PDB file of N, CA and C in Angstrom:
ATOM      1  N   UNK A   1       5.738 -27.588 -21.981  1.00 49.00           N
ATOM      2  CA  UNK A   1       6.204 -26.310 -21.857  1.00 49.00           C
ATOM      3  C   UNK A   1       7.699 -26.602 -21.570  1.00 49.00           C
ATOM      4  N   UNK A   2       8.466 -25.608 -22.103  1.00 50.00           N
ATOM      5  CA  UNK A   2       9.966 -25.690 -21.968  1.00 50.00           C
ATOM      6  C   UNK A   2      10.399 -25.009 -20.829  1.00 50.00           C
ATOM      7  N   UNK A   3      11.535 -25.321 -20.258  1.00 52.00           N
ATOM      8  CA  UNK A   3      12.016 -24.637 -19.104  1.00 52.00           C
ATOM      9  C   UNK A   3      12.241 -23.283 -19.157  1.00 52.00           C
ATOM     10  N   UNK A   4      12.685 -22.859 -20.477  1.00 52.00           N
ATOM     11  CA  UNK A   4      12.922 -21.423 -20.579  1.00 52.00           C
ATOM     12  C   UNK A   4      11.688 -20.512 -20.451  1.00 52.00           C
ATOM     13  N   UNK A   5      10.594 -20.943 -20.792  1.00 51.00           N
ATOM     14  CA  UNK A   5       9.188 -20.299 -20.511  1.00 51.00           C
ATOM     15  C   UNK A   5       8.940 -20.040 -19.144  1.00 51.00           C
ATOM     16  N   UNK A   6       9.213 -21.166 -18.502  1.00 52.00           N
ATOM     17  CA  UNK A   6       9.002 -21.097 -16.948  1.00 52.00           C
ATOM     18  C   UNK A   6       9.683 -19.996 -16.208  1.00 52.00           C
ATOM     19  N   UNK A   7      10.947 -19.760 -16.629  1.00 59.00           N
ATOM     20  CA  UNK A   7      11.813 -18.764 -16.223  1.00 59.00           C
ATOM     21  C   UNK A   7      11.265 -17.457 -16.254  1.00 59.00           C
ATOM     22  N   UNK A   8      10.370 -17.212 -17.152  1.00 64.00           N
ATOM     23  CA  UNK A   8       9.801 -15.918 -17.320  1.00 64.00           C
ATOM     24  C   UNK A   8       8.559 -15.571 -16.384  1.00 64.00           C
ATOM     25  N   UNK A   9       8.348 -16.500 -15.454  1.00 63.00           N
ATOM     26  CA  UNK A   9       7.243 -16.333 -14.506  1.00 63.00           C
ATOM     27  C   UNK A   9       7.813 -16.043 -13.148  1.00 63.00           C
ATOM     28  N   UNK A  10       7.234 -15.013 -12.506  1.00 67.00           N
ATOM     29  CA  UNK A  10       7.573 -14.685 -11.158  1.00 67.00           C
ATOM     30  C   UNK A  10       6.485 -14.765 -10.259  1.00 67.00           C
ATOM     31  N   UNK A  11       6.583 -15.246  -8.974  1.00 65.00           N
ATOM     32  CA  UNK A  11       5.689 -15.104  -7.903  1.00 65.00           C
ATOM     33  C   UNK A  11       5.914 -13.971  -7.096  1.00 65.00           C
ATOM     34  N   UNK A  12       4.987 -13.061  -6.949  1.00 71.00           N
ATOM     35  CA  UNK A  12       5.298 -11.822  -6.219  1.00 71.00           C
ATOM     36  C   UNK A  12       4.248 -11.615  -5.023  1.00 71.00           C
ATOM     37  N   UNK A  13       4.772 -10.989  -4.002  1.00 69.00           N
ATOM     38  CA  UNK A  13       3.876 -10.689  -2.922  1.00 69.00           C
ATOM     39  C   UNK A  13       4.001  -9.183  -2.703  1.00 69.00           C
ATOM     40  N   UNK A  14       2.956  -8.406  -2.823  1.00 63.00           N
ATOM     41  CA  UNK A  14       3.165  -7.037  -2.788  1.00 63.00           C
ATOM     42  C   UNK A  14       1.920  -6.299  -2.226  1.00 63.00           C
ATOM     43  N   UNK A  15       1.822  -5.038  -2.184  1.00 60.00           N
ATOM     44  CA  UNK A  15       0.749  -4.394  -1.640  1.00 60.00           C
ATOM     45  C   UNK A  15      -0.658  -4.609  -2.294  1.00 60.00           C
ATOM     46  N   UNK A  16      -0.588  -5.171  -3.516  1.00 60.00           N
ATOM     47  CA  UNK A  16      -1.776  -5.563  -4.166  1.00 60.00           C
ATOM     48  C   UNK A  16      -2.315  -7.024  -3.963  1.00 60.00           C
ATOM     49  N   UNK A  17      -1.433  -7.790  -3.161  1.00 64.00           N
ATOM     50  CA  UNK A  17      -1.765  -9.023  -2.885  1.00 64.00           C
ATOM     51  C   UNK A  17      -0.734 -10.085  -3.384  1.00 64.00           C
ATOM     52  N   UNK A  18      -0.981 -11.304  -3.744  1.00 67.00           N
ATOM     53  CA  UNK A  18      -0.101 -12.299  -4.140  1.00 67.00           C
ATOM     54  C   UNK A  18      -0.449 -12.453  -5.662  1.00 67.00           C
ATOM     55  N   UNK A  19       0.541 -12.699  -6.616  1.00 69.00           N
ATOM     56  CA  UNK A  19       0.095 -12.974  -7.911  1.00 69.00           C
ATOM     57  C   UNK A  19       1.379 -13.414  -8.839  1.00 69.00           C
ATOM     58  N   UNK A  20       0.980 -14.010  -9.784  1.00 66.00           N
ATOM     59  CA  UNK A  20       1.968 -14.353 -10.790  1.00 66.00           C
ATOM     60  C   UNK A  20       2.301 -13.317 -11.818  1.00 66.00           C
ATOM     61  N   UNK A  21       3.431 -12.975 -12.153  1.00 61.00           N
ATOM     62  CA  UNK A  21       3.904 -12.124 -13.086  1.00 61.00           C
ATOM     63  C   UNK A  21       4.420 -12.739 -14.356  1.00 61.00           C
ATOM     64  N   UNK A  22       3.985 -12.412 -15.448  1.00 64.00           N
ATOM     65  CA  UNK A  22       4.666 -12.851 -16.677  1.00 64.00           C
ATOM     66  C   UNK A  22       5.522 -11.774 -17.300  1.00 64.00           C
ATOM     67  N   UNK A  23       6.855 -12.068 -17.280  1.00 61.00           N
ATOM     68  CA  UNK A  23       7.686 -10.946 -17.849  1.00 61.00           C
ATOM     69  C   UNK A  23       7.510 -10.728 -19.462  1.00 61.00           C
ATOM     70  N   UNK A  24       6.967 -11.768 -20.041  1.00 62.00           N
ATOM     71  CA  UNK A  24       6.725 -11.795 -21.420  1.00 62.00           C
ATOM     72  C   UNK A  24       5.473 -10.869 -21.783  1.00 62.00           C
ATOM     73  N   UNK A  25       4.652 -10.691 -20.896  1.00 61.00           N
ATOM     74  CA  UNK A  25       3.372  -9.885 -21.077  1.00 61.00           C
ATOM     75  C   UNK A  25       3.317  -8.734 -20.094  1.00 61.00           C
ATOM     76  N   UNK A  26       4.252  -7.918 -20.317  1.00 53.00           N
ATOM     77  CA  UNK A  26       4.447  -6.778 -19.441  1.00 53.00           C
ATOM     78  C   UNK A  26       4.076  -5.487 -20.118  1.00 53.00           C
ATOM     79  N   UNK A  27       2.857  -5.489 -20.732  1.00 51.00           N
ATOM     80  CA  UNK A  27       2.309  -4.264 -21.352  1.00 51.00           C
ATOM     81  C   UNK A  27       2.006  -3.291 -20.517  1.00 51.00           C
ATOM     82  N   UNK A  28       1.560  -3.581 -19.218  1.00 50.00           N
ATOM     83  CA  UNK A  28       0.989  -2.590 -18.262  1.00 50.00           C
ATOM     84  C   UNK A  28       1.807  -2.231 -17.170  1.00 50.00           C
ATOM     85  N   UNK A  29       3.117  -2.622 -17.217  1.00 48.00           N
ATOM     86  CA  UNK A  29       4.011  -2.292 -16.112  1.00 48.00           C
ATOM     87  C   UNK A  29       3.894  -3.333 -15.099  1.00 48.00           C
ATOM     88  N   UNK A  30       4.522  -3.021 -13.843  1.00 47.00           N
ATOM     89  CA  UNK A  30       4.522  -3.975 -12.752  1.00 47.00           C
ATOM     90  C   UNK A  30       3.087  -4.168 -12.253  1.00 47.00           C
ATOM     91  N   UNK A  31       2.781  -5.402 -11.936  1.00 45.00           N
ATOM     92  CA  UNK A  31       1.341  -5.744 -11.602  1.00 45.00           C
ATOM     93  C   UNK A  31       1.079  -5.046 -10.187  1.00 45.00           C
ATOM     94  N   UNK A  32       2.052  -5.017  -9.399  1.00 49.00           N
ATOM     95  CA  UNK A  32       1.735  -4.403  -7.904  1.00 49.00           C
ATOM     96  C   UNK A  32       1.376  -2.936  -7.970  1.00 49.00           C
ATOM     97  N   UNK A  33       1.704  -2.143  -9.262  1.00 49.00           N
ATOM     98  CA  UNK A  33       1.318  -0.751  -9.332  1.00 49.00           C
ATOM     99  C   UNK A  33      -0.100  -0.598  -9.655  1.00 49.00           C
ATOM    100  N   UNK A  34      -0.755  -1.501 -10.398  1.00 51.00           N
ATOM    101  CA  UNK A  34      -2.049  -1.319 -10.707  1.00 51.00           C
ATOM    102  C   UNK A  34      -3.007  -1.185  -9.685  1.00 51.00           C
ATOM    103  N   UNK A  35      -2.944  -1.891  -8.615  1.00 52.00           N
ATOM    104  CA  UNK A  35      -3.835  -1.792  -7.473  1.00 52.00           C
ATOM    105  C   UNK A  35      -3.570  -0.597  -6.560  1.00 52.00           C
ATOM    106  N   UNK A  36      -2.299  -0.368  -6.458  1.00 50.00           N
ATOM    107  CA  UNK A  36      -1.886   0.743  -5.654  1.00 50.00           C
ATOM    108  C   UNK A  36      -2.357   2.176  -6.100  1.00 50.00           C
ATOM    109  N   UNK A  37      -2.678   2.375  -7.554  1.00 61.00           N
ATOM    110  CA  UNK A  37      -3.109   3.625  -8.005  1.00 61.00           C
ATOM    111  C   UNK A  37      -4.455   3.990  -7.303  1.00 61.00           C
ATOM    112  N   UNK A  38      -5.214   2.896  -7.030  1.00 81.00           N
ATOM    113  CA  UNK A  38      -6.510   3.187  -6.557  1.00 81.00           C
ATOM    114  C   UNK A  38      -6.629   3.139  -5.032  1.00 81.00           C
ATOM    115  N   UNK A  39      -5.546   2.746  -4.359  1.00 92.00           N
ATOM    116  CA  UNK A  39      -5.487   2.475  -2.957  1.00 92.00           C
ATOM    117  C   UNK A  39      -4.700   3.570  -2.193  1.00 92.00           C
ATOM    118  N   UNK A  40      -4.754   3.785  -0.990  1.00 93.00           N
ATOM    119  CA  UNK A  40      -3.859   4.563  -0.146  1.00 93.00           C
ATOM    120  C   UNK A  40      -2.549   3.752   0.256  1.00 93.00           C
ATOM    121  N   UNK A  41      -1.516   4.375  -0.237  1.00 94.00           N
ATOM    122  CA  UNK A  41      -0.279   3.692   0.000  1.00 94.00           C
ATOM    123  C   UNK A  41       0.022   3.799   1.574  1.00 94.00           C
ATOM    124  N   UNK A  42       0.404   2.748   2.403  1.00 94.00           N
ATOM    125  CA  UNK A  42       0.719   2.826   3.720  1.00 94.00           C
ATOM    126  C   UNK A  42       1.751   3.928   4.007  1.00 94.00           C
ATOM    127  N   UNK A  43       2.786   4.093   3.129  1.00 94.00           N
ATOM    128  CA  UNK A  43       3.805   5.049   3.335  1.00 94.00           C
ATOM    129  C   UNK A  43       3.274   6.517   3.199  1.00 94.00           C
ATOM    130  N   UNK A  44       2.361   6.630   2.308  1.00 94.00           N
ATOM    131  CA  UNK A  44       1.708   7.869   2.160  1.00 94.00           C
ATOM    132  C   UNK A  44       0.799   8.332   3.407  1.00 94.00           C
ATOM    133  N   UNK A  45       0.084   7.254   3.873  1.00 95.00           N
ATOM    134  CA  UNK A  45      -0.686   7.475   5.126  1.00 95.00           C
ATOM    135  C   UNK A  45       0.294   7.896   6.395  1.00 95.00           C
ATOM    136  N   UNK A  46       1.315   7.283   6.438  1.00 95.00           N
ATOM    137  CA  UNK A  46       2.280   7.639   7.476  1.00 95.00           C
ATOM    138  C   UNK A  46       2.837   8.891   7.287  1.00 95.00           C
ATOM    139  N   UNK A  47       3.098   9.313   6.137  1.00 95.00           N
ATOM    140  CA  UNK A  47       3.715  10.654   5.775  1.00 95.00           C
ATOM    141  C   UNK A  47       2.398  11.858   6.147  1.00 95.00           C
ATOM    142  N   UNK A  48       1.225  11.478   5.802  1.00 95.00           N
ATOM    143  CA  UNK A  48       0.079  12.308   6.226  1.00 95.00           C
ATOM    144  C   UNK A  48      -0.001  12.456   7.601  1.00 95.00           C
ATOM    145  N   UNK A  49       0.255  11.430   8.334  1.00 96.00           N
ATOM    146  CA  UNK A  49      -0.016  11.450   9.844  1.00 96.00           C
ATOM    147  C   UNK A  49       1.151  12.281  10.475  1.00 96.00           C
ATOM    148  N   UNK A  50       2.261  12.001   9.862  1.00 95.00           N
ATOM    149  CA  UNK A  50       3.456  12.992  10.417  1.00 95.00           C
ATOM    150  C   UNK A  50       3.248  14.369  10.134  1.00 95.00           C
ATOM    151  N   UNK A  51       2.596  14.705   8.955  1.00 95.00           N
ATOM    152  CA  UNK A  51       2.315  16.115   8.588  1.00 95.00           C
ATOM    153  C   UNK A  51       1.203  16.662   9.461  1.00 95.00           C
ATOM    154  N   UNK A  52       0.451  15.796  10.198  1.00 95.00           N
ATOM    155  CA  UNK A  52      -0.639  16.182  10.971  1.00 95.00           C
ATOM    156  C   UNK A  52      -0.142  16.215  12.527  1.00 95.00           C
ATOM    157  N   UNK A  53       1.113  15.995  12.672  1.00 95.00           N
ATOM    158  CA  UNK A  53       1.751  16.270  13.986  1.00 95.00           C
ATOM    159  C   UNK A  53       1.923  14.953  14.800  1.00 95.00           C
ATOM    160  N   UNK A  54       1.802  13.726  14.082  1.00 97.00           N
ATOM    161  CA  UNK A  54       2.050  12.499  14.812  1.00 97.00           C
ATOM    162  C   UNK A  54       3.463  12.101  14.850  1.00 97.00           C
ATOM    163  N   UNK A  55       3.998  11.690  15.918  1.00 96.00           N
ATOM    164  CA  UNK A  55       5.360  11.165  16.109  1.00 96.00           C
ATOM    165  C   UNK A  55       5.312   9.673  16.374  1.00 96.00           C
ATOM    166  N   UNK A  56       6.320   8.881  16.034  1.00 95.00           N
ATOM    167  CA  UNK A  56       6.314   7.507  16.156  1.00 95.00           C
ATOM    168  C   UNK A  56       5.086   6.835  15.455  1.00 95.00           C
ATOM    169  N   UNK A  57       4.689   7.349  14.412  1.00 95.00           N
ATOM    170  CA  UNK A  57       3.382   6.803  13.739  1.00 95.00           C
ATOM    171  C   UNK A  57       3.605   5.463  13.159  1.00 95.00           C
ATOM    172  N   UNK A  58       2.633   4.601  13.167  1.00 95.00           N
ATOM    173  CA  UNK A  58       2.676   3.349  12.543  1.00 95.00           C
ATOM    174  C   UNK A  58       1.316   2.845  12.308  1.00 95.00           C
ATOM    175  N   UNK A  59       1.240   2.112  11.150  1.00 96.00           N
ATOM    176  CA  UNK A  59      -0.059   1.596  10.506  1.00 96.00           C
ATOM    177  C   UNK A  59      -0.545   0.476  11.398  1.00 96.00           C
ATOM    178  N   UNK A  60      -1.819   0.465  12.048  1.00 96.00           N
ATOM    179  CA  UNK A  60      -2.267  -0.575  12.746  1.00 96.00           C
ATOM    180  C   UNK A  60      -3.272  -1.445  12.103  1.00 96.00           C
ATOM    181  N   UNK A  61      -3.837  -0.856  11.081  1.00 95.00           N
ATOM    182  CA  UNK A  61      -4.971  -1.777  10.293  1.00 95.00           C
ATOM    183  C   UNK A  61      -5.237  -1.125   8.932  1.00 95.00           C
ATOM    184  N   UNK A  62      -5.223  -2.075   8.018  1.00 95.00           N
ATOM    185  CA  UNK A  62      -5.654  -1.673   6.621  1.00 95.00           C
ATOM    186  C   UNK A  62      -6.928  -2.466   6.363  1.00 95.00           C
ATOM    187  N   UNK A  63      -7.986  -1.909   5.915  1.00 94.00           N
ATOM    188  CA  UNK A  63      -9.165  -2.477   5.434  1.00 94.00           C
ATOM    189  C   UNK A  63      -9.302  -2.050   3.975  1.00 94.00           C
ATOM    190  N   UNK A  64     -10.443  -2.604   3.526  1.00 94.00           N
ATOM    191  CA  UNK A  64     -10.773  -2.216   2.053  1.00 94.00           C
ATOM    192  C   UNK A  64     -11.253  -0.788   2.060  1.00 94.00           C
ATOM    193  N   UNK A  65     -11.727  -0.246   3.222  1.00 95.00           N
ATOM    194  CA  UNK A  65     -12.186   1.179   3.175  1.00 95.00           C
ATOM    195  C   UNK A  65     -11.403   2.163   3.945  1.00 95.00           C
ATOM    196  N   UNK A  66     -10.434   1.596   4.865  1.00 95.00           N
ATOM    197  CA  UNK A  66      -9.603   2.539   5.561  1.00 95.00           C
ATOM    198  C   UNK A  66      -8.350   2.116   5.867  1.00 95.00           C
ATOM    199  N   UNK A  67      -7.484   3.180   6.340  1.00 96.00           N
ATOM    200  CA  UNK A  67      -6.151   2.841   6.828  1.00 96.00           C
ATOM    201  C   UNK A  67      -6.056   3.601   8.213  1.00 96.00           C
ATOM    202  N   UNK A  68      -5.725   2.736   9.211  1.00 96.00           N
ATOM    203  CA  UNK A  68      -5.794   3.332  10.534  1.00 96.00           C
ATOM    204  C   UNK A  68      -4.123   3.555  11.067  1.00 96.00           C
ATOM    205  N   UNK A  69      -3.813   4.778  11.447  1.00 96.00           N
ATOM    206  CA  UNK A  69      -2.435   5.005  11.950  1.00 96.00           C
ATOM    207  C   UNK A  69      -2.586   5.511  13.369  1.00 96.00           C
ATOM    208  N   UNK A  70      -1.651   4.965  14.156  1.00 97.00           N
ATOM    209  CA  UNK A  70      -1.527   5.329  15.586  1.00 97.00           C
ATOM    210  C   UNK A  70      -0.233   6.018  15.700  1.00 97.00           C
ATOM    211  N   UNK A  71      -0.115   6.875  16.703  1.00 96.00           N
ATOM    212  CA  UNK A  71       1.043   7.492  17.257  1.00 96.00           C
ATOM    213  C   UNK A  71       1.055   8.470  18.320  1.00 96.00           C
ATOM    214  N   UNK A  72       1.839   9.257  18.628  1.00 96.00           N
ATOM    215  CA  UNK A  72       1.766  10.048  19.747  1.00 96.00           C
ATOM    216  C   UNK A  72       1.630  11.562  19.152  1.00 96.00           C
ATOM    217  N   UNK A  73       0.751  12.355  19.837  1.00 95.00           N
ATOM    218  CA  UNK A  73       0.513  13.778  19.606  1.00 95.00           C
ATOM    219  C   UNK A  73       1.013  14.486  20.889  1.00 95.00           C
ATOM    220  N   UNK A  74       0.824  15.887  20.732  1.00 94.00           N
ATOM    221  CA  UNK A  74       1.096  16.688  21.865  1.00 94.00           C
ATOM    222  C   UNK A  74       0.209  16.350  23.056  1.00 94.00           C
ATOM    223  N   UNK A  75      -0.858  15.831  22.792  1.00 94.00           N
ATOM    224  CA  UNK A  75      -1.950  15.479  23.943  1.00 94.00           C
ATOM    225  C   UNK A  75      -1.632  13.983  24.349  1.00 94.00           C
ATOM    226  N   UNK A  76      -0.925  13.176  23.771  1.00 95.00           N
ATOM    227  CA  UNK A  76      -0.620  11.783  24.041  1.00 95.00           C
ATOM    228  C   UNK A  76      -1.011  10.862  22.975  1.00 95.00           C
ATOM    229  N   UNK A  77      -1.330   9.490  23.224  1.00 97.00           N
ATOM    230  CA  UNK A  77      -1.560   8.539  22.183  1.00 97.00           C
ATOM    231  C   UNK A  77      -2.843   9.036  21.400  1.00 97.00           C
ATOM    232  N   UNK A  78      -2.768   8.854  20.194  1.00 96.00           N
ATOM    233  CA  UNK A  78      -4.010   9.100  19.295  1.00 96.00           C
ATOM    234  C   UNK A  78      -3.885   8.301  18.002  1.00 96.00           C
ATOM    235  N   UNK A  79      -5.072   8.354  17.218  1.00 96.00           N
ATOM    236  CA  UNK A  79      -5.105   7.642  16.036  1.00 96.00           C
ATOM    237  C   UNK A  79      -5.658   8.622  15.063  1.00 96.00           C
ATOM    238  N   UNK A  80      -5.336   8.299  13.736  1.00 96.00           N
ATOM    239  CA  UNK A  80      -5.951   9.091  12.702  1.00 96.00           C
ATOM    240  C   UNK A  80      -6.410   8.009  11.685  1.00 96.00           C
ATOM    241  N   UNK A  81      -7.485   8.284  10.872  1.00 96.00           N
ATOM    242  CA  UNK A  81      -8.010   7.352  10.011  1.00 96.00           C
ATOM    243  C   UNK A  81      -8.139   7.981   8.586  1.00 96.00           C
ATOM    244  N   UNK A  82      -7.616   7.216   7.617  1.00 96.00           N
ATOM    245  CA  UNK A  82      -7.499   7.753   6.291  1.00 96.00           C
ATOM    246  C   UNK A  82      -8.386   6.839   5.385  1.00 96.00           C
ATOM    247  N   UNK A  83      -9.167   7.325   4.408  1.00 95.00           N
ATOM    248  CA  UNK A  83      -9.796   6.555   3.385  1.00 95.00           C
ATOM    249  C   UNK A  83      -8.869   5.811   2.629  1.00 95.00           C
ATOM    250  N   UNK A  84      -9.234   4.475   2.325  1.00 95.00           N
ATOM    251  CA  UNK A  84      -8.179   3.660   1.444  1.00 95.00           C
ATOM    252  C   UNK A  84      -8.474   3.903  -0.029  1.00 95.00           C
ATOM    253  N   UNK A  85      -8.355   5.268  -0.532  1.00 94.00           N
ATOM    254  CA  UNK A  85      -8.366   5.519  -1.839  1.00 94.00           C
ATOM    255  C   UNK A  85      -7.158   6.358  -2.132  1.00 94.00           C
ATOM    256  N   UNK A  86      -6.900   6.631  -3.528  1.00 91.00           N
ATOM    257  CA  UNK A  86      -5.828   7.422  -3.875  1.00 91.00           C
ATOM    258  C   UNK A  86      -5.608   8.678  -3.112  1.00 91.00           C
ATOM    259  N   UNK A  87      -4.466   9.059  -2.683  1.00 90.00           N
ATOM    260  CA  UNK A  87      -4.242  10.245  -1.935  1.00 90.00           C
ATOM    261  C   UNK A  87      -4.626  10.167  -0.472  1.00 90.00           C
ATOM    262  N   UNK A  88      -4.973   9.187   0.008  1.00 93.00           N
ATOM    263  CA  UNK A  88      -5.190   8.937   1.482  1.00 93.00           C
ATOM    264  C   UNK A  88      -5.936  10.152   2.101  1.00 93.00           C
ATOM    265  N   UNK A  89      -7.114  10.610   1.757  1.00 94.00           N
ATOM    266  CA  UNK A  89      -7.850  11.696   2.509  1.00 94.00           C
ATOM    267  C   UNK A  89      -8.155  11.280   3.901  1.00 94.00           C
ATOM    268  N   UNK A  90      -8.133  12.268   4.815  1.00 94.00           N
ATOM    269  CA  UNK A  90      -8.442  11.923   6.146  1.00 94.00           C
ATOM    270  C   UNK A  90      -9.944  11.778   6.269  1.00 94.00           C
ATOM    271  N   UNK A  91     -10.429  10.856   7.056  1.00 92.00           N
ATOM    272  CA  UNK A  91     -11.906  10.625   7.309  1.00 92.00           C
ATOM    273  C   UNK A  91     -12.285  11.514   8.476  1.00 92.00           C
TER     274      UNK A  91
END
């Protein structure tokens, strides 16, 4: 393998996990976008929580099935749970 070929490989850490990206084989776009199309983006979950009245919202847990956001509401500390699917619907 020549050194020029190795320069076209990238090691990436992203929302979809850890992976090797080959710039020569980029037919499907960025590898990290593929998994995020099916999953709830943490930034979208935070936006949805803020729309629901949460202040100082932050993601506390992401599992394969849910995204948990905690923050302050008018009644005090609270949490909201979103399904870990595209669009982040509230559970």
